[in-house]
mmCIF file of C-alpha atoms in Angstrom:
data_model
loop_
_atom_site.group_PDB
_atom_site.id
_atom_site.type_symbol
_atom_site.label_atom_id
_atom_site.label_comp_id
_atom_site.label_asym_id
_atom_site.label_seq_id
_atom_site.Cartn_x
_atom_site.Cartn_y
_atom_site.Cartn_z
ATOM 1 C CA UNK A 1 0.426 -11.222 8.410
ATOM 2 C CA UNK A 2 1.400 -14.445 10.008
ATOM 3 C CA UNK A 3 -1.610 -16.980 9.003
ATOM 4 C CA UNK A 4 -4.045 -17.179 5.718
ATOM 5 C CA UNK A 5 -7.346 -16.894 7.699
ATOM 6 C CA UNK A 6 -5.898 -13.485 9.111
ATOM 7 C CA UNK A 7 -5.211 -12.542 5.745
ATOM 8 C CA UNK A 8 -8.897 -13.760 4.392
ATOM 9 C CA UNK A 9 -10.460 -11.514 7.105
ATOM 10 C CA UNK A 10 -8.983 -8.348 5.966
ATOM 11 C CA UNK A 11 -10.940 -8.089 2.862
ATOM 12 C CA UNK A 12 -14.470 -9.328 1.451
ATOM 13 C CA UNK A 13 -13.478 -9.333 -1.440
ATOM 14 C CA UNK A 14 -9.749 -10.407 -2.864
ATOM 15 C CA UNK A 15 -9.722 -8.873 -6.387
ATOM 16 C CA UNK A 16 -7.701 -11.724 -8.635
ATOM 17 C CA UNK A 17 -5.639 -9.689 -11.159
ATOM 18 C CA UNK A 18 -4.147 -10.737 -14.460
ATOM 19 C CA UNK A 19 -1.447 -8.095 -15.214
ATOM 20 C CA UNK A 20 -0.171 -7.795 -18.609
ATOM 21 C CA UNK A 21 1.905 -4.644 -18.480
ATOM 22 C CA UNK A 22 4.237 -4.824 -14.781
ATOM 23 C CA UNK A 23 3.924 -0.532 -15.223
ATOM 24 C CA UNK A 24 0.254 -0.379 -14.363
ATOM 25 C CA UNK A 25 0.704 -2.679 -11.343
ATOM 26 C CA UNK A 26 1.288 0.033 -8.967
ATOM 27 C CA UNK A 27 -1.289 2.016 -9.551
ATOM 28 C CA UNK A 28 -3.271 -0.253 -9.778
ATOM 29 C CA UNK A 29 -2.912 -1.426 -6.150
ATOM 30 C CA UNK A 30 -2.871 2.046 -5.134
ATOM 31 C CA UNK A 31 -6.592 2.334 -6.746
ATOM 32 C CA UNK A 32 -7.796 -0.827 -4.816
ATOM 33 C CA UNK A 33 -5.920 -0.237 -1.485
ATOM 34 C CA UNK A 34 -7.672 3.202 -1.603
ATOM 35 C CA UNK A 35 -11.094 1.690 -2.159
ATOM 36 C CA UNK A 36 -10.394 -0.475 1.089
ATOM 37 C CA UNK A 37 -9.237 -3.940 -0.286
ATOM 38 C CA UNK A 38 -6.096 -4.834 0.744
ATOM 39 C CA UNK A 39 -5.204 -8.039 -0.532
ATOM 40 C CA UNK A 40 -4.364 -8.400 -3.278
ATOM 41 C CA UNK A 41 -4.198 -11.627 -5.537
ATOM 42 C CA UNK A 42 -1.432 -11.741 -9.072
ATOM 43 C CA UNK A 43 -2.004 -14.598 -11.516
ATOM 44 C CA UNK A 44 0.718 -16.050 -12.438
ATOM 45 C CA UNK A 45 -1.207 -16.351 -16.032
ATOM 46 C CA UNK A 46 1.820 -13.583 -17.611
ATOM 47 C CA UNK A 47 4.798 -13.075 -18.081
ATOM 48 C CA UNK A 48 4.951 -9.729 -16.214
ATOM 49 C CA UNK A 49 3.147 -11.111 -12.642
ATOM 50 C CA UNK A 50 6.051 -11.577 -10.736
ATOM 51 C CA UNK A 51 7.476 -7.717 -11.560
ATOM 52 C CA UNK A 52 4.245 -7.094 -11.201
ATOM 53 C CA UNK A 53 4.047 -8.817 -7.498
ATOM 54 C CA UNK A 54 6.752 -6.434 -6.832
ATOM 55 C CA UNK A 55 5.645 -3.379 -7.971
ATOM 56 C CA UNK A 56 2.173 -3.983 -5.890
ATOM 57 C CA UNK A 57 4.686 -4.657 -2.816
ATOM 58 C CA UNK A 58 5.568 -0.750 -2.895
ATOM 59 C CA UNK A 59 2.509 0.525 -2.137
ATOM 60 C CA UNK A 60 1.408 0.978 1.586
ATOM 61 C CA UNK A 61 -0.482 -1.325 3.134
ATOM 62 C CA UNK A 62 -0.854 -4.194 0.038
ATOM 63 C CA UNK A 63 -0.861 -7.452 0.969
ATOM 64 C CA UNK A 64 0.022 -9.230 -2.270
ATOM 65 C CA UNK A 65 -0.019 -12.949 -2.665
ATOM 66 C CA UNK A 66 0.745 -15.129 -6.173
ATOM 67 C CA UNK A 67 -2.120 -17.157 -7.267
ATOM 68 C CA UNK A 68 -2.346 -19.715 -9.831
ATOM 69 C CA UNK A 69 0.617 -21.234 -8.672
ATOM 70 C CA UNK A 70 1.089 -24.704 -10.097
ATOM 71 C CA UNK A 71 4.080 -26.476 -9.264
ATOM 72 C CA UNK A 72 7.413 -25.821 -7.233
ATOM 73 C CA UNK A 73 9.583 -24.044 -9.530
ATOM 74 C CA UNK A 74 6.914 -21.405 -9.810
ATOM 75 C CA UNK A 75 6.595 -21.465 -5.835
ATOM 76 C CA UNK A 76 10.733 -20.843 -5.532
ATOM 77 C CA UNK A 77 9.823 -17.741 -8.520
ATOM 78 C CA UNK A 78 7.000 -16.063 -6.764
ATOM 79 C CA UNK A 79 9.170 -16.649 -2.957
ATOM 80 C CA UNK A 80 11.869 -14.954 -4.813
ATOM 81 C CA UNK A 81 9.471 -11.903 -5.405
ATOM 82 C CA UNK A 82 8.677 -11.877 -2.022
ATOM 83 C CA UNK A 83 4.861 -12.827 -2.401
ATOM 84 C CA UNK A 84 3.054 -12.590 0.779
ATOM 85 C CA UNK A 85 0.405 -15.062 0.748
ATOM 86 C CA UNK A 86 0.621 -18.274 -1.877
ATOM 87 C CA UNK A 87 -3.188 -19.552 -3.655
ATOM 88 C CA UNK A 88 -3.536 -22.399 -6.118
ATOM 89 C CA UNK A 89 -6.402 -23.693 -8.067
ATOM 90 C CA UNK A 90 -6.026 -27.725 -6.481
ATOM 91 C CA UNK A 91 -4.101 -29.359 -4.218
ATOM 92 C CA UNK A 92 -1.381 -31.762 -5.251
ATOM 93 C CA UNK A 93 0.759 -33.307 -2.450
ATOM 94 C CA UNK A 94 4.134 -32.306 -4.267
ATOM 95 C CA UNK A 95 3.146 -28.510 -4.401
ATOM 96 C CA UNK A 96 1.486 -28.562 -0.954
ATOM 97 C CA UNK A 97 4.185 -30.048 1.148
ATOM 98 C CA UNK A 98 6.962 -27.950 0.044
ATOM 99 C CA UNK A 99 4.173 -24.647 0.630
ATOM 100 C CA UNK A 100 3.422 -25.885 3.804
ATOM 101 C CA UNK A 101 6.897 -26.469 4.784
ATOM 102 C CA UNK A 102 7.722 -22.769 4.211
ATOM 103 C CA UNK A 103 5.392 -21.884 6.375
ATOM 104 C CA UNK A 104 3.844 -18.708 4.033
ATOM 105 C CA UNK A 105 0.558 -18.583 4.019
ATOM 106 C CA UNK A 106 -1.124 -21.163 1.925
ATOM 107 C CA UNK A 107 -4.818 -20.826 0.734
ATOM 108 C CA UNK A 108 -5.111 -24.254 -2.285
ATOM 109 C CA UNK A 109 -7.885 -24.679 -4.640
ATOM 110 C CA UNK A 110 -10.924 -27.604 -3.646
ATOM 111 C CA UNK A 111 -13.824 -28.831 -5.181
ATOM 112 C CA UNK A 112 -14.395 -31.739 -3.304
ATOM 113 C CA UNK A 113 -14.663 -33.950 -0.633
ATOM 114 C CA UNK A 114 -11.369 -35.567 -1.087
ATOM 115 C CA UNK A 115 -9.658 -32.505 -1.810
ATOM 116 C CA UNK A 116 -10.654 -30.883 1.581
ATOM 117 C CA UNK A 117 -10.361 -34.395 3.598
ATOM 118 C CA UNK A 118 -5.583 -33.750 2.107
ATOM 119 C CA UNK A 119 -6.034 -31.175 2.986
ATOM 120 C CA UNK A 120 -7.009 -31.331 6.305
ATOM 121 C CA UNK A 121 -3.852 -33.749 6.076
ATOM 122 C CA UNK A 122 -1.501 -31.532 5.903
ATOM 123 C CA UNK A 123 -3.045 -29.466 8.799
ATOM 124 C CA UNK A 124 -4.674 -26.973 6.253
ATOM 125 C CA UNK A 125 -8.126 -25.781 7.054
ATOM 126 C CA UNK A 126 -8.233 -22.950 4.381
ATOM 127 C CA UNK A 127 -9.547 -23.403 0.858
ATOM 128 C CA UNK A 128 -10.121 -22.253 -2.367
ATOM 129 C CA UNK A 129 -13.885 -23.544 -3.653
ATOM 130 C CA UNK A 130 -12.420 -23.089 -6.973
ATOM 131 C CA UNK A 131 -14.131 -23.006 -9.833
ATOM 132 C CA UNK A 132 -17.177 -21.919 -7.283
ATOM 133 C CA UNK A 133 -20.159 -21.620 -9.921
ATOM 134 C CA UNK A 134 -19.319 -24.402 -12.106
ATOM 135 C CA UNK A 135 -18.750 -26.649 -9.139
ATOM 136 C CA UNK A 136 -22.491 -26.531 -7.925
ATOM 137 C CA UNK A 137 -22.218 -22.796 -6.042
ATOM 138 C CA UNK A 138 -23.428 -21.535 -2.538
ATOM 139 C CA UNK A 139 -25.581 -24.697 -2.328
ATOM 140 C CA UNK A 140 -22.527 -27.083 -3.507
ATOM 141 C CA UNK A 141 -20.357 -25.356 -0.848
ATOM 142 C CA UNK A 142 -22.736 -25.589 1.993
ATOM 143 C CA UNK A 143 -22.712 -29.681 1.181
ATOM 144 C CA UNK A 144 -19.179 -29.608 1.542
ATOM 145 C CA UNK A 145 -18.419 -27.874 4.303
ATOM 146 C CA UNK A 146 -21.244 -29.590 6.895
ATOM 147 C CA UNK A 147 -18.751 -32.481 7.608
ATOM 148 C CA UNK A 148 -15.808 -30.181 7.787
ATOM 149 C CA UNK A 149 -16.734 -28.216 10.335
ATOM 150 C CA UNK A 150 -13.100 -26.359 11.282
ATOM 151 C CA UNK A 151 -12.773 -25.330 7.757
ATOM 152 C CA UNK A 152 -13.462 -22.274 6.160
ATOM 153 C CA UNK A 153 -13.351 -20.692 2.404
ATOM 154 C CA UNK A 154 -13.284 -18.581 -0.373
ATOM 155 C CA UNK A 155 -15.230 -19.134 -3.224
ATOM 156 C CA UNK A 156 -13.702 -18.184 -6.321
ATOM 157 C CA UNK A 157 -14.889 -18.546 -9.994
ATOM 158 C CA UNK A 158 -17.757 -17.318 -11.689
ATOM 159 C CA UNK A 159 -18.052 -14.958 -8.089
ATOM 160 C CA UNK A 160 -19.842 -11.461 -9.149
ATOM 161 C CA UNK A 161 -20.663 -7.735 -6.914
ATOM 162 C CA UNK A 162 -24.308 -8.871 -7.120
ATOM 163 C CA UNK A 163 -23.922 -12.956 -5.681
ATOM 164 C CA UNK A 164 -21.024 -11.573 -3.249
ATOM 165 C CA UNK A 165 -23.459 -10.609 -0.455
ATOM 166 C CA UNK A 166 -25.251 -13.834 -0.365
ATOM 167 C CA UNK A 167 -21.810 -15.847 -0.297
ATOM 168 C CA UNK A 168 -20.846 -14.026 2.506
ATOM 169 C CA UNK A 169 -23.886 -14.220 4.365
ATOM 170 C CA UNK A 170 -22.352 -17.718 4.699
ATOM 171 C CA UNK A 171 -21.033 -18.326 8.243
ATOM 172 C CA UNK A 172 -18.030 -20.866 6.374
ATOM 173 C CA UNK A 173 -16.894 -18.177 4.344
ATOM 174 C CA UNK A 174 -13.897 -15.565 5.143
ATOM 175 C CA UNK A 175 -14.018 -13.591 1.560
ATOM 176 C CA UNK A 176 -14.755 -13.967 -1.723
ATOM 177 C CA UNK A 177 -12.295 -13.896 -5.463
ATOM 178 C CA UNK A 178 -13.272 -11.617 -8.271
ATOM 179 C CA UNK A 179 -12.687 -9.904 -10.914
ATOM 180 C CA UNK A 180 -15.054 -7.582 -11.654
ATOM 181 C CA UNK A 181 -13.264 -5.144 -10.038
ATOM 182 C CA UNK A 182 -10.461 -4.002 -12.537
ATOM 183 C CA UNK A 183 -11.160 -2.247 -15.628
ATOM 184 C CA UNK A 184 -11.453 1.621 -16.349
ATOM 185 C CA UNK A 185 -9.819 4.002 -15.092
ATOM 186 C CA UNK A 186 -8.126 4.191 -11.596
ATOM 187 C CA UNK A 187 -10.946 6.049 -9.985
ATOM 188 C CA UNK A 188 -13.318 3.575 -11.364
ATOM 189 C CA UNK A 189 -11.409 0.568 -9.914
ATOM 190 C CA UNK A 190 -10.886 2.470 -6.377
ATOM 191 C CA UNK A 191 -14.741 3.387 -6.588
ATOM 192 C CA UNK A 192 -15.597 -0.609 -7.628
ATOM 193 C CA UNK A 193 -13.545 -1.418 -5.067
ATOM 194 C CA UNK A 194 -15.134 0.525 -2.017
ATOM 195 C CA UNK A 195 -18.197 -0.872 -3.065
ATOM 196 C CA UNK A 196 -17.133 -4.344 -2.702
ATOM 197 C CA UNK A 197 -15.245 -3.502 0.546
ATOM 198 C CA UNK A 198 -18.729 -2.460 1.994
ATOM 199 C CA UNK A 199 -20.135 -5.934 0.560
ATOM 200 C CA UNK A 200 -19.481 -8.395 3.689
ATOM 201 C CA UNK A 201 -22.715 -9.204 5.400
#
C-alpha cells in the first residue's frame, strides 16, 4: 500500500482495537482478516500495542496501522514496529510534518474547519472526523466537507453496524472506525466482521 486513500478503500469498516494482552493479537487479526476487513487499526492506548502491531503483521494479508498516535517519540516507536499506515485523533504541525516527511501513510484526526484548511497545508486531503457523533455527525460532516471538495474521510467516534450504512452512503466518505466489532469469541468477531465488510453502500 503506497497512499492512505488506497488503504481507506480496502475496507468499510476499519475496526479500532485496544489490545491489552499482545498474545491474542494474532488471532485476533486472523478472525477479522477472515471476515473480509483488512485493515486493521492498534491504539496506542496500552502498553502491549506495539507487540501487538507486530504480532497482527504475521498474519496474511493485514494491513496494520498505529492509531492514537500523539507526538513524535511515539511516531519513531510505532515506525520501529513497522506500522503500515499512521492515524491520530488532531493535527498538530510538530506531529504532522515529521509524518508527512516519512512519507507513510498519514490519515490525522479533524473536527473542523481549520483543522482540514492545515491540513490541506501540508498537502493532506485525508481525515479523521474524529470524535464523529459528538462533533455534530453525518449532518456536521456534510457542512464540512462542501468547501473542501478534494477531501475525503472517515468518521470515527461514536460510529455503530446500524449508522455505518448511512455514513457510507456519503459520496465524501472512504470507510468508517469502530469498535463494535471485537468481543466474543473468534468466530463471533470474524462473523461481526463479514457483516460489516458487506456494509458499504
Amino acid at each position: 500500500m503506497t497512499d492512505i486513500a488506497t488503504i481507506m478503500r480496502t475496507s468499510a469498516v476499519i475496526p479500532v482495537l485496544v489490545i491489552d494482552d499482545a498474545a491474542t493479537a494474532k488471532p485476533l487479526a486472523e478472525a477479522l482478516v477472515a471476515g473480509g476487513l483488512r485493515v486493521l487499526e492498534v491504539t496506542l492506548r496500552t502498553p502491549a500495542a506495539l507487540e501487538a502491531i507486530a504480532e497482527m503483521k504475521k498474519v496474511p494479508g493485514a494491513i496494520v496501522g498505529a492509531g492514537t498516535v500523539v507526538d513524535t517519540d511515539q511516531f519513531e516507536a510505532v515506525m520501529k514496529a513497522d506500522a503500515e499506515f499512521i492515524v491520530s485523533p488532531g493535527l498538530s504541525q510538530r506531529l504532522s510534518d515529521a509524518i508527512v516527511s516519512s512519507g507513510v501513510p498519514y490519515l490525522p484526526g479533524i473536527a473542523t474547519a481549520g483543522d482540514i484548511m492545515r491540513g490541506l497545508d501540508l498537502g493532506l486531503t485525508q481525515f479523521k472526523f474524529f470524535p464523529a457523533e459528538t462533533s455534530g455527525g453525518l449532518k456536521a460532516l456534510k457542512a464540512l466537507a462542501a468547501p473542501f471538495y478534494q477531501c475525503r474521510f472517515c468518521p470515527t467516534g461514536g460510529i455503530t453496524e446500524a449508522t455505518t450504512p448511512e455514513w457510507l452512503a456519503f459520496d465524501k466518505v472512504l470507510c468508517v472506525g469502530g469498535s463494535w466489532i471485537t468481543g466474543g469469541t473468534m468466530a463471533e468477531v470474524e462473523a461481526k466482521a463479514r457483516v460489516a465488510a458487506g456494509l458499504r453502500g
